Amino acid sequence: MSDQPTRFEIQLNGEVHQVETDTTVFDLVNSLPIDPVAVAVERNKRIVPRSLHAETTLEAGDQIEVVTIVGGG
Amino acid sequence: MGSSETVTGNTPTPLTLGDRTFRSRLFVGTGKYSDAETMNAALEASGCEVVTVAIRRVDLNSGDNLLSQLDREKYFLLPNTAGCFNAEDAIRVCQLSRELGLGDWVKLEVLGDRKTLLPDPVGTLEACRELVNDGFKVLVYSSDDPVLALRLQDAGATSVMPAGSPIGSGQGILNSNNLAIILEQLEVPVIIDAGVGTASDVTIAMELGAEGVLLNTGIAGAKDPVAMAHAMRHALDAGWFASRAGRIPRRRYAQASSPTEGVLGE
C-alpha cells in the first residue's frame, strides 16, 4: 500500500482544496486563517456538530462548508 | 392594537414575542455599514436590542469581519436566511445558525425573485412549518398579502413581518390598506420589515398599529447613519404613542381652533 496517495481533493466552500490523508474536520478548521470558534461546518449538506469535529475524518470528494456570522439585514 | 391600553411614561412598552420581551420595538440590520465604528454608533443611537445578522461562508482569504467588533453581550442576534431561494436552503441556514450557538430564533426569508427580493409564498410557508416543528421561533418575512400572513400565523410563526415595500427600496409603506387588514386579522405580533426609507415611514407603520419595525438600509445607507438611527428611534416612539392617542377624524373643511364668539367687529 506504499503507493497510496497521501493527499486528496475536497470541495471547501465551493472551491477545490487539497488535504492530507486522515485530516479531520477539526484539523481542517484549525488550518484555516479564521477564528475556529466562530464557525459551523457542514459535510455533504449535513452539519458536523462541534463535538464530532475531531473524530470526523475527511474523504476524497467531500463537500465541506464552513460558515460564520456576518452583517446582514 | 393598543387603543384600549393605558399609555403611561414617555417610552413605548416593551415588545413581547413568544416567551421573550424586548425593550426596543426597532429591529436593526447589521449589513452594508462602511466600518464597524459607524455600525456600532448607529446601533447605539437606534436604541435597538435586536439586531439581524446573516450566515455566510467564511472568507478564507481574510479574517476581517465587521461583526467580530459587535458587542455580543449588548444585543440579541437574530440570524436571517437572506439569499435563500428555496425552503431547503433556508432550513439549512437555520440549522447552521443553531450550530453557531445563536439559538432557536430566526428571521426566515425565502425569496422568490432576485430583482424584487419579494418572498416566495409557497417556499416561505413550507419552511415556516418545518422550522416550527423543529422547535425554531420563526419571525417570518412576508409580502403584504393578508391571506399569506394568516397562513404563516397558522403555521406557528412567532411574528409575521410583511414588507412595507421591496427590500432596500426606500419606498416606505406602499399598501397601507393591506397592512391594516393584516394588523386587524392577526393575533401574533406584526413587525413591518423592509422598504423603510426615512423616519416618517417608521411612524406610519407604527400608526397603522404595527408592534415594531425592522430595517437596515434606511440607516446603513443614509449619508449620516448615526443621525438617521436617532431619527428612526424617535419616529418609532412617535408612531407608537400616536396610534394609542386616538387621532382626530379627517374632515373636508376647516374647523376653527380659536373661539368663534367674541371676535372683534362682529
Short mmCIF file of C-alpha atoms in Angstrom, two decimals:
data_model
loop_
_atom_site.label_atom_id
_atom_site.label_comp_id
_atom_site.label_asym_id
_atom_site.label_seq_id
_atom_site.Cartn_x
_atom_site.Cartn_y
_atom_site.Cartn_z
CA MET A 1 0.00 0.00 0.00
CA SER A 2 3.06 2.27 -0.23
CA ASP A 3 1.70 3.88 -3.42
CA GLN A 4 -1.49 5.05 -1.69
CA PRO A 5 -1.81 8.81 -2.23
CA THR A 6 -1.21 10.89 0.86
CA ARG A 7 -3.23 13.85 -0.38
CA PHE A 8 -6.66 14.16 -1.93
CA GLU A 9 -9.14 16.80 -3.02
CA ILE A 10 -12.25 18.07 -1.31
CA GLN A 11 -14.56 20.98 -2.10
CA LEU A 12 -14.16 23.67 0.54
CA ASN A 13 -16.75 26.47 0.32
CA GLY A 14 -17.19 25.67 -3.35
CA GLU A 15 -13.50 25.57 -4.23
CA VAL A 16 -11.06 22.69 -4.70
CA HIS A 17 -8.89 22.18 -1.65
CA GLN A 18 -6.08 19.66 -1.05
CA VAL A 19 -5.90 17.82 2.26
CA GLU A 20 -3.66 15.12 3.71
CA THR A 21 -4.95 11.64 4.39
CA ASP A 22 -6.50 11.30 7.86
CA THR A 23 -7.30 15.02 8.11
CA THR A 24 -10.24 15.59 10.43
CA VAL A 25 -12.75 18.44 10.36
CA PHE A 26 -11.00 19.80 13.44
CA ASP A 27 -7.63 19.79 11.62
CA LEU A 28 -9.13 21.47 8.58
CA VAL A 29 -10.86 24.26 10.51
CA ASN A 30 -7.75 24.93 12.54
CA SER A 31 -5.58 25.09 9.43
CA LEU A 32 -7.61 28.00 8.04
CA PRO A 33 -6.85 31.70 8.70
CA ILE A 34 -10.10 32.13 10.65
CA ASP A 35 -11.39 32.09 14.20
CA PRO A 36 -12.19 28.37 14.64
CA VAL A 37 -14.64 29.07 17.46
CA ALA A 38 -16.86 31.29 15.33
CA VAL A 39 -17.70 28.77 12.60
CA ALA A 40 -20.09 25.93 11.89
CA VAL A 41 -19.29 23.09 9.50
CA GLU A 42 -21.40 21.14 7.04
CA ARG A 43 -20.13 17.99 5.37
CA ASN A 44 -22.11 16.88 2.31
CA LYS A 45 -25.05 19.08 3.40
CA ARG A 46 -25.16 17.62 6.94
CA ILE A 47 -23.98 19.55 9.95
CA VAL A 48 -20.97 18.14 11.74
CA PRO A 49 -21.57 19.08 15.38
CA ARG A 50 -18.59 20.72 17.03
CA SER A 51 -18.31 17.76 19.42
CA LEU A 52 -17.60 15.48 16.43
CA HIS A 53 -15.07 17.68 14.58
CA ALA A 54 -12.06 15.83 15.98
CA GLU A 55 -13.37 12.38 15.12
CA THR A 56 -14.76 13.13 11.65
CA THR A 57 -12.18 12.19 9.03
CA LEU A 58 -12.44 13.77 5.59
CA GLU A 59 -12.79 11.67 2.46
CA ALA A 60 -11.99 12.42 -1.15
CA GLY A 61 -14.76 14.41 -2.82
CA ASP A 62 -16.31 15.66 0.42
CA GLN A 63 -18.21 18.91 0.08
CA ILE A 64 -17.33 20.97 3.11
CA GLU A 65 -18.98 24.26 4.01
CA VAL A 66 -17.52 26.43 6.74
CA VAL A 67 -19.81 29.30 7.68
CA THR A 68 -19.83 32.17 10.13
CA ILE A 69 -21.92 35.15 11.21
CA VAL A 70 -21.67 38.31 9.10
CA GLY A 71 -23.55 41.60 8.91
CA GLY A 72 -26.99 41.35 7.33
CA GLY A 73 -30.49 42.77 7.31
CA MET B 1 -53.65 47.23 18.59
CA GLY B 2 -53.27 49.38 21.62
CA SER B 3 -56.14 51.85 21.64
CA SER B 4 -57.63 50.25 24.75
CA GLU B 5 -54.44 50.07 26.80
CA THR B 6 -53.39 52.85 29.15
CA VAL B 7 -50.45 54.88 27.97
CA THR B 8 -48.09 55.92 30.72
CA GLY B 9 -44.48 57.02 30.78
CA ASN B 10 -42.54 58.54 27.92
CA THR B 11 -41.34 55.41 26.12
CA PRO B 12 -43.30 52.61 24.42
CA THR B 13 -43.97 49.49 26.45
CA PRO B 14 -41.61 46.56 25.82
CA LEU B 15 -42.41 44.16 22.98
CA THR B 16 -43.29 40.58 23.86
CA LEU B 17 -42.59 37.95 21.20
CA GLY B 18 -43.17 34.33 22.18
CA ASP B 19 -41.52 33.88 25.56
CA ARG B 20 -39.18 36.86 25.28
CA THR B 21 -39.55 40.56 25.96
CA PHE B 22 -37.55 43.20 24.14
CA ARG B 23 -37.12 46.76 25.40
CA SER B 24 -36.99 48.27 21.90
CA ARG B 25 -39.50 47.75 19.09
CA LEU B 26 -36.96 48.79 16.47
CA PHE B 27 -35.01 45.86 14.98
CA VAL B 28 -31.92 46.93 13.06
CA GLY B 29 -29.84 45.10 10.47
CA THR B 30 -26.05 44.97 10.58
CA GLY B 31 -25.42 44.84 6.81
CA LYS B 32 -23.93 47.45 4.48
CA TYR B 33 -22.03 49.56 7.02
CA SER B 34 -18.80 51.11 5.78
CA ASP B 35 -16.96 50.35 9.02
CA ALA B 36 -17.52 48.81 12.44
CA GLU B 37 -17.29 52.13 14.27
CA THR B 38 -20.20 53.59 12.28
CA MET B 39 -22.21 50.40 12.71
CA ASN B 40 -21.75 50.37 16.48
CA ALA B 41 -22.55 54.08 16.80
CA ALA B 42 -25.68 53.72 14.65
CA LEU B 43 -26.92 50.68 16.60
CA GLU B 44 -26.36 52.60 19.83
CA ALA B 45 -28.24 55.65 18.51
CA SER B 46 -31.15 53.48 17.35
CA GLY B 47 -31.65 52.15 20.88
CA CYS B 48 -32.28 48.70 19.41
CA GLU B 49 -31.90 45.44 21.28
CA VAL B 50 -32.49 43.02 18.41
CA VAL B 51 -30.02 43.11 15.51
CA THR B 52 -30.25 40.91 12.46
CA VAL B 53 -27.22 39.07 11.09
CA ALA B 54 -26.54 36.77 8.14
CA ILE B 55 -24.82 33.37 7.88
CA ARG B 56 -22.24 33.10 5.09
CA ARG B 57 -19.26 31.04 4.02
CA VAL B 58 -16.17 32.25 5.86
CA ASP B 59 -13.82 34.34 3.78
CA LEU B 60 -10.80 32.03 3.56
CA ASN B 61 -8.55 34.87 2.44
CA SER B 62 -9.30 37.38 5.15
CA GLY B 63 -10.27 37.08 8.78
CA ASP B 64 -11.73 40.58 8.59
CA ASN B 65 -15.40 40.65 9.56
CA LEU B 66 -17.20 43.78 10.80
CA LEU B 67 -19.36 41.66 13.04
CA SER B 68 -16.42 40.49 15.13
CA GLN B 69 -16.46 44.03 16.52
CA LEU B 70 -20.12 43.91 17.56
CA ASP B 71 -20.73 43.80 21.31
CA ARG B 72 -22.49 40.42 21.51
CA GLU B 73 -23.43 40.97 25.16
CA LYS B 74 -25.39 44.09 24.33
CA TYR B 75 -27.61 42.81 21.52
CA PHE B 76 -29.91 39.91 20.77
CA LEU B 77 -28.66 38.43 17.49
CA LEU B 78 -31.41 37.37 15.11
CA PRO B 79 -29.95 35.37 12.20
CA ASN B 80 -31.67 35.69 8.84
CA THR B 81 -31.89 33.35 5.87
CA ALA B 82 -31.32 36.15 3.37
CA GLY B 83 -30.22 34.93 -0.03
CA CYS B 84 -32.14 31.64 0.20
CA PHE B 85 -34.43 30.94 -2.74
CA ASN B 86 -35.96 27.68 -1.53
CA ALA B 87 -37.18 26.18 1.73
CA GLU B 88 -34.40 23.58 1.88
CA ASP B 89 -31.58 26.16 1.83
CA ALA B 90 -33.38 28.36 4.37
CA ILE B 91 -33.77 25.39 6.74
CA ARG B 92 -30.07 24.51 6.32
CA VAL B 93 -29.10 28.05 7.26
CA CYS B 94 -31.30 27.93 10.36
CA GLN B 95 -29.69 24.68 11.46
CA LEU B 96 -26.22 26.15 10.90
CA SER B 97 -27.27 29.15 12.93
CA ARG B 98 -28.26 26.86 15.79
CA GLU B 99 -24.89 25.09 15.50
CA LEU B 100 -23.20 28.52 15.66
CA GLY B 101 -24.76 28.98 19.07
CA LEU B 102 -27.36 31.54 18.00
CA GLY B 103 -30.24 29.57 19.49
CA ASP B 104 -33.67 28.93 18.03
CA TRP B 105 -34.73 32.40 16.92
CA VAL B 106 -34.58 33.05 13.19
CA LYS B 107 -35.74 35.61 10.68
CA LEU B 108 -36.99 33.42 7.86
CA GLU B 109 -36.73 34.72 4.32
CA VAL B 110 -37.39 32.53 1.31
CA LEU B 111 -37.06 34.76 -1.71
CA GLY B 112 -38.83 34.26 -4.99
CA ASP B 113 -37.04 36.59 -7.31
CA ARG B 114 -33.63 38.32 -7.40
CA LYS B 115 -34.88 41.59 -8.83
CA THR B 116 -37.72 42.28 -6.43
CA LEU B 117 -36.49 40.17 -3.48
CA LEU B 118 -40.16 39.51 -2.78
CA PRO B 119 -40.86 36.36 -0.79
CA ASP B 120 -41.77 33.06 -2.44
CA PRO B 121 -45.07 32.45 -0.60
CA VAL B 122 -45.07 28.68 -1.14
CA GLY B 123 -41.46 28.14 -0.06
CA THR B 124 -41.87 30.56 2.85
CA LEU B 125 -44.90 28.69 4.19
CA GLU B 126 -43.24 25.29 3.74
CA ALA B 127 -40.05 26.38 5.54
CA CYS B 128 -42.05 28.07 8.30
CA ARG B 129 -43.97 24.86 9.04
CA GLU B 130 -40.83 22.71 9.12
CA LEU B 131 -38.85 25.11 11.26
CA VAL B 132 -41.68 25.49 13.79
CA ASN B 133 -41.89 21.68 14.00
CA ASP B 134 -38.15 21.61 14.63
CA GLY B 135 -38.51 23.96 17.59
CA PHE B 136 -37.44 27.21 15.97
CA LYS B 137 -39.04 30.55 16.85
CA VAL B 138 -39.79 31.87 13.40
CA LEU B 139 -40.09 35.58 12.63
CA VAL B 140 -41.12 35.39 9.03
CA TYR B 141 -40.63 37.89 6.23
CA SER B 142 -43.81 38.03 4.20
CA SER B 143 -45.41 40.02 1.42
CA ASP B 144 -48.28 42.33 2.35
CA ASP B 145 -50.80 39.65 1.35
CA PRO B 146 -53.32 39.22 4.22
CA VAL B 147 -54.07 35.60 3.24
CA LEU B 148 -50.41 34.57 3.30
CA ALA B 149 -49.96 36.39 6.61
CA LEU B 150 -52.80 34.35 8.12
CA ARG B 151 -51.36 31.10 6.77
CA LEU B 152 -47.99 31.91 8.29
CA GLN B 153 -49.63 32.60 11.64
CA ASP B 154 -51.47 29.26 11.38
CA ALA B 155 -48.13 27.58 10.62
CA GLY B 156 -46.92 28.71 14.04
CA ALA B 157 -44.86 31.82 13.26
CA THR B 158 -43.83 33.80 16.34
CA SER B 159 -44.17 37.01 14.33
CA VAL B 160 -45.28 37.76 10.80
CA MET B 161 -43.22 40.50 9.15
CA PRO B 162 -44.78 41.92 6.00
CA ALA B 163 -42.69 44.18 3.80
CA GLY B 164 -43.70 47.82 3.57
CA SER B 165 -42.11 47.85 0.11
CA PRO B 166 -39.28 45.87 -1.56
CA ILE B 167 -36.11 45.30 0.50
CA GLY B 168 -33.73 48.25 0.26
CA SER B 169 -36.10 50.22 -1.99
CA GLY B 170 -36.70 53.07 0.45
CA GLN B 171 -40.27 53.40 -0.79
CA GLY B 172 -41.80 53.21 2.68
CA ILE B 173 -45.31 51.83 3.15
CA LEU B 174 -46.87 51.16 -0.26
CA ASN B 175 -50.05 49.29 0.67
CA SER B 176 -51.29 50.58 3.97
CA ASN B 177 -54.71 49.07 3.34
CA ASN B 178 -53.34 45.52 3.12
CA LEU B 179 -51.13 46.12 6.14
CA ALA B 180 -54.14 47.43 8.10
CA ILE B 181 -56.06 44.26 7.21
CA ILE B 182 -53.12 42.09 8.32
CA LEU B 183 -52.86 44.04 11.58
CA GLU B 184 -56.58 43.63 12.20
CA GLN B 185 -56.65 39.90 11.44
CA LEU B 186 -53.50 38.56 13.07
CA GLU B 187 -53.12 37.69 16.72
CA VAL B 188 -49.34 37.23 16.66
CA PRO B 189 -47.29 40.44 16.73
CA VAL B 190 -46.78 42.00 13.31
CA ILE B 191 -43.49 43.74 12.57
CA ILE B 192 -43.13 45.79 9.39
CA ASP B 193 -39.95 44.61 7.68
CA ALA B 194 -38.27 46.19 4.71
CA GLY B 195 -38.67 49.22 2.50
CA VAL B 196 -38.17 51.94 5.11
CA GLY B 197 -36.53 54.98 3.54
CA THR B 198 -36.80 57.60 6.23
CA ALA B 199 -38.13 58.25 9.71
CA SER B 200 -41.71 59.10 8.69
CA ASP B 201 -42.07 55.61 7.16
CA VAL B 202 -41.45 54.12 10.60
CA THR B 203 -44.01 56.43 12.17
CA ILE B 204 -46.63 55.49 9.57
CA ALA B 205 -46.00 51.78 10.19
CA MET B 206 -46.45 52.24 13.92
CA GLU B 207 -49.51 54.48 13.50
CA LEU B 208 -51.08 51.68 11.49
CA GLY B 209 -50.71 49.52 14.59
CA ALA B 210 -47.54 47.53 13.92
CA GLU B 211 -45.84 46.12 17.01
CA GLY B 212 -42.42 47.02 15.65
CA VAL B 213 -40.30 47.84 12.61
CA LEU B 214 -37.25 46.06 11.18
CA LEU B 215 -34.93 47.99 8.90
CA ASN B 216 -31.34 48.04 7.69
CA THR B 217 -30.60 50.03 4.55
CA GLY B 218 -32.62 53.06 5.72
CA ILE B 219 -29.97 53.59 8.40
CA ALA B 220 -26.86 51.95 6.94
CA GLY B 221 -27.32 53.63 3.55
CA ALA B 222 -28.06 57.13 4.87
CA LYS B 223 -25.37 59.76 4.43
CA ASP B 224 -25.20 60.07 8.21
CA PRO B 225 -26.25 56.67 9.60
CA VAL B 226 -25.97 57.74 13.22
CA ALA B 227 -28.28 60.74 12.75
CA MET B 228 -30.75 58.57 10.83
CA ALA B 229 -30.67 55.91 13.54
CA HIS B 230 -31.52 58.60 16.07
CA ALA B 231 -34.40 59.76 13.85
CA MET B 232 -35.73 56.20 13.39
CA ARG B 233 -35.78 55.64 17.14
CA HIS B 234 -37.85 58.75 17.79
CA ALA B 235 -40.06 58.09 14.78
CA LEU B 236 -40.95 54.71 16.21
CA ASP B 237 -41.81 56.21 19.59
CA ALA B 238 -43.90 58.93 17.88
CA GLY B 239 -45.90 56.38 15.91
CA TRP B 240 -46.41 54.11 18.90
CA PHE B 241 -47.85 56.94 21.01
CA ALA B 242 -49.90 58.38 18.16
CA SER B 243 -51.50 55.00 17.47
CA ARG B 244 -52.73 54.92 21.06
CA ALA B 245 -53.64 58.58 21.42
CA GLY B 246 -56.85 58.48 19.37
CA ARG B 247 -56.31 60.80 16.42
CA ILE B 248 -58.96 63.29 15.27
CA PRO B 249 -61.13 62.37 12.32
CA ARG B 250 -60.25 63.74 8.90
CA ARG B 251 -62.66 66.46 7.68
CA ARG B 252 -63.09 68.01 4.30
CA TYR B 253 -63.47 71.56 5.67
CA ALA B 254 -61.76 73.62 8.33
CA GLN B 255 -62.81 73.69 11.94
CA ALA B 256 -61.61 76.79 13.82
CA SER B 257 -59.23 76.21 16.71
CA SER B 258 -59.97 79.57 18.39
CA PRO B 259 -63.38 80.59 19.85
CA THR B 260 -65.83 81.68 17.20
CA GLU B 261 -67.58 84.06 19.63
CA GLY B 262 -66.35 87.48 20.69
CA VAL B 263 -64.43 88.20 17.55
CA LEU B 264 -63.79 91.98 17.19
CA GLY B 265 -66.01 93.77 14.71
CA GLU B 266 -68.82 91.19 14.72
#
